[in-house]
XYZ file of C-alpha atoms in Angstrom:
282
model
C -92.183 50.963 17.787
C -93.831 47.552 16.560
C -95.543 46.766 12.903
C -99.203 46.926 14.521
C -99.071 50.514 16.080
C -96.278 51.829 13.136
C -99.699 50.879 10.774
C -102.098 52.318 13.533
C -100.372 55.489 13.653
C -99.926 55.716 9.672
C -104.130 54.686 9.597
C -104.874 57.570 12.438
C -102.632 60.471 12.049
C -104.374 62.138 8.687
C -107.619 61.582 10.684
C -106.646 62.870 14.029
C -104.409 66.083 12.039
C -107.405 66.614 10.001
C -109.878 66.464 13.473
C -107.750 68.490 15.250
C -107.486 71.519 12.577
C -111.101 71.590 12.410
C -111.695 72.074 16.104
C -109.072 74.754 16.805
C -110.148 76.542 13.171
C -114.165 76.216 14.866
C -113.296 77.564 18.269
C -110.129 79.555 17.915
C -109.671 80.860 14.105
C -113.441 81.208 12.928
C -113.010 84.908 13.385
C -109.913 85.541 11.825
C -109.909 82.820 9.040
C -112.652 82.489 6.453
C -115.049 79.265 5.335
C -112.830 79.415 1.667
C -109.462 79.819 3.514
C -110.007 77.368 5.988
C -110.995 74.921 3.618
C -107.994 75.820 1.811
C -105.595 75.344 4.586
C -106.647 71.603 5.712
C -105.941 69.798 3.442
C -102.084 71.440 3.159
C -101.863 71.000 6.600
C -102.628 67.358 6.300
C -100.239 66.859 3.376
C -97.640 69.063 6.096
C -98.108 66.804 8.139
C -97.560 63.663 6.430
C -94.643 64.902 4.884
C -93.079 65.322 8.231
C -94.265 62.466 9.712
C -95.344 59.989 7.836
C -92.127 59.215 5.879
C -90.524 58.222 8.806
C -93.283 55.858 9.891
C -92.750 54.639 6.745
C -89.252 54.184 6.503
C -89.904 52.475 9.947
C -92.180 49.826 8.684
C -89.796 49.164 5.691
C -87.162 48.158 8.415
C -89.319 46.138 10.432
C -90.565 44.421 7.305
C -86.597 43.753 6.094
C -86.018 42.597 9.679
C -88.974 40.248 9.737
C -88.286 39.304 6.634
C -84.465 37.952 7.522
C -85.912 36.549 10.847
C -88.317 34.291 8.504
C -85.196 33.600 6.465
C -83.051 32.560 9.408
C -85.678 30.606 10.815
C -86.065 28.458 7.282
C -82.575 28.286 7.570
C -81.727 26.990 10.886
C -85.187 24.598 10.131
C -82.937 22.828 7.215
C -79.755 22.934 9.145
C -82.028 20.491 12.030
C -83.676 18.282 9.116
C -80.069 17.543 7.922
C -78.781 16.835 11.139
C -82.160 14.424 11.698
C -80.937 12.865 7.850
C -77.363 12.488 9.300
C -78.813 10.395 12.146
C -80.857 8.882 10.225
C -79.126 7.262 7.425
C -74.880 7.681 8.258
C -75.581 6.177 11.995
C -77.625 3.122 11.039
C -75.167 2.784 7.931
C -72.075 2.999 10.579
C -74.357 0.612 12.645
C -74.746 -1.849 10.151
C -70.605 -1.772 9.244
C -69.806 -2.738 12.657
C -72.329 -5.726 12.605
C -70.879 -6.869 9.051
C -66.920 -6.667 10.951
C -68.382 -8.948 13.517
C -69.674 -11.345 10.894
C -66.256 -10.832 8.616
C -64.109 -11.753 12.562
C -66.678 -15.247 12.644
C -66.445 -15.937 9.364
C -63.927 -19.288 8.579
C -64.305 -20.100 4.946
C -62.635 -17.909 2.819
C -65.550 -17.330 0.468
C -67.651 -15.902 3.369
C -64.664 -13.771 4.060
C -64.847 -12.671 0.370
C -68.215 -11.883 0.926
C -68.415 -9.725 3.915
C -65.593 -7.698 2.353
C -67.417 -7.060 -0.462
C -70.464 -6.086 1.920
C -68.442 -3.811 3.960
C -67.152 -1.975 0.609
C -70.760 -1.640 -0.300
C -71.394 0.058 2.984
C -68.551 2.480 3.468
C -68.881 3.792 -0.491
C -72.792 4.030 0.655
C -71.317 6.152 3.791
C -69.041 8.420 1.675
C -71.998 8.769 -0.689
C -74.154 10.546 2.168
C -71.387 12.272 3.498
C -70.610 14.328 0.298
C -74.560 14.616 0.282
C -74.768 16.172 3.500
C -71.766 18.375 2.918
C -73.157 19.131 -0.723
C -76.376 20.357 0.931
C -74.523 22.364 3.819
C -72.820 24.791 0.815
C -75.254 25.345 -1.082
C -76.571 28.261 -0.791
C -79.813 28.857 1.513
C -83.082 29.631 0.479
C -83.884 33.257 1.687
C -85.185 36.313 0.198
C -82.126 37.374 -1.031
C -80.773 34.885 -2.959
C -83.941 34.136 -5.327
C -85.572 31.029 -4.914
C -85.770 30.699 -9.040
C -82.081 31.015 -9.369
C -81.335 28.214 -7.016
C -83.619 25.766 -8.720
C -81.882 26.743 -11.926
C -78.214 26.204 -10.476
C -79.558 22.702 -9.351
C -80.336 22.429 -12.784
C -77.279 23.117 -14.504
C -75.241 21.704 -11.585
C -76.655 18.352 -12.353
C -76.252 18.784 -16.130
C -72.013 20.007 -15.758
C -71.546 17.635 -12.658
C -73.648 15.070 -13.294
C -73.371 14.800 -16.717
C -76.674 14.426 -17.553
C -79.498 15.898 -20.381
C -81.872 18.130 -18.123
C -84.866 19.541 -19.417
C -86.311 22.189 -16.515
C -89.979 23.278 -17.542
C -90.556 25.391 -13.926
C -93.940 27.747 -13.869
C -94.065 27.396 -10.359
C -92.764 31.046 -8.996
C -91.411 32.806 -5.401
C -94.525 34.160 -4.474
C -96.514 30.964 -4.884
C -95.097 29.146 -1.292
C -93.705 30.615 1.252
C -89.894 30.624 3.432
C -90.277 27.136 5.020
C -91.912 25.827 1.930
C -89.342 27.174 -0.852
C -86.631 25.374 1.579
C -88.083 22.091 2.411
C -88.801 22.012 -1.386
C -85.812 22.579 -2.665
C -84.170 20.109 -0.417
C -86.617 17.123 -2.060
C -85.271 18.357 -5.439
C -81.776 18.175 -3.925
C -82.160 14.646 -2.999
C -83.940 13.639 -5.546
C -81.299 14.623 -7.806
C -78.357 13.460 -6.104
C -80.474 9.713 -6.268
C -80.408 10.187 -9.714
C -76.684 10.813 -9.848
C -75.391 8.071 -7.600
C -77.654 5.573 -8.465
C -79.767 5.842 -11.713
C -77.647 5.079 -14.452
C -79.655 7.729 -16.342
C -78.528 10.096 -19.359
C -81.732 12.628 -19.077
C -83.374 14.361 -16.359
C -86.448 16.538 -16.294
C -87.657 18.885 -13.584
C -90.944 20.250 -14.163
C -93.453 21.791 -12.260
C -96.971 23.771 -12.130
C -99.076 25.456 -9.821
C -102.877 24.263 -8.461
C -105.097 25.824 -6.839
C -104.340 25.931 -3.698
C -100.600 24.153 -4.404
C -98.403 22.318 -6.715
C -97.688 19.445 -8.877
C -94.100 18.778 -9.110
C -92.197 15.693 -11.265
C -89.250 14.746 -11.538
C -88.505 11.918 -14.097
C -85.368 10.179 -15.415
C -84.727 7.274 -17.959
C -82.335 5.278 -15.382
C -82.053 1.589 -14.903
C -85.513 2.620 -12.271
C -86.694 -0.452 -9.744
C -90.354 -1.678 -9.157
C -92.354 0.771 -7.193
C -91.634 -1.767 -4.071
C -88.601 -1.666 -4.771
C -88.252 1.959 -4.229
C -89.461 1.661 -0.812
C -87.399 -1.365 0.338
C -86.070 -1.338 3.577
C -82.468 0.734 3.324
C -83.299 3.255 0.771
C -83.088 6.166 3.056
C -82.779 9.069 0.107
C -86.352 8.484 -0.684
C -87.831 8.238 2.746
C -85.919 11.124 3.782
C -87.886 13.003 1.157
C -90.837 11.279 1.707
C -90.298 12.037 5.740
C -89.955 15.906 4.367
C -93.147 15.669 2.378
C -95.667 14.538 5.222
C -93.611 17.313 7.688
C -95.208 19.610 5.644
C -98.713 17.624 4.399
C -97.702 17.348 1.076
C -97.903 14.304 -0.977
C -94.785 12.394 -2.089
C -95.296 9.040 -4.850
C -92.354 7.185 -6.010
C -92.714 4.759 -8.945
C -90.811 3.100 -11.667
C -90.411 0.058 -13.652
C -87.048 -1.962 -14.032
C -84.992 -0.824 -17.292
C -87.348 2.443 -17.499
C -87.064 4.972 -15.407
C -88.040 6.379 -12.234
C -90.588 9.248 -11.338
C -91.145 10.895 -8.237
C -94.014 13.337 -7.703
C -94.689 15.775 -4.925
C -98.419 17.414 -4.626
C -99.511 19.844 -2.172
C -103.357 20.079 -2.669
C -106.016 22.684 -0.821
C -105.695 21.267 2.985
C -103.049 18.733 2.583
C -103.374 14.552 2.473
C -100.341 11.873 3.098
C -99.710 9.256 0.994
C -96.795 7.088 -0.103
């Protein structure tokens, strides 16, 4: 039985039971039952039917709800994996193409200084690909956000991992509860946070990281701030900055706003906002 049919059955069974009782009572039992006794038996009959039929229907409804929640969670996980595949294509595949171009330049280089420069560039590209692969593996190994794993636990684990493995002083001020976002929003926001924290660990040379969130009317505001080397805002969006562009694409796909700003030597600030109606912004 479908979820909607179960709801309608729960609503109609008591009414139908009472109506049938009144019909039988007035058509067939009125000579044998007094009005007082009939009125006394009516709620007892409804209660008896409720205990026998509705209890089973409630159990069926709970099972259906659990199944729907699991299906939504699995759909969110599959969408996360699809997004990861796009990130691998956009990031690693482009880096490998760049690596092949630099190898061609190395073969064509005649001066030793040119060869040394090309070799160093190739090493840098290989390190970049290596870090991207490590990050992708970490994302695959991380527990997906489902209804069985509270979302707040995943946020705390992300902060704890940055604290222990990233050797960062992490301040977590999280006021956005599980119930304020649906399953897909939880998956996408957590993925953006993971990418932002990974970028801080890889590139910022920071010692402190602050992650904060607060609910807004119909949305939320999230901030990731570090005290690292930083960069001017235009440099953050320069060509080749795959990580921040991936975060922006994730945010835009959800109708959120993602901003990245910074100053050289003073760290970087990334903000994600969901506003009523949604808007896109760099």
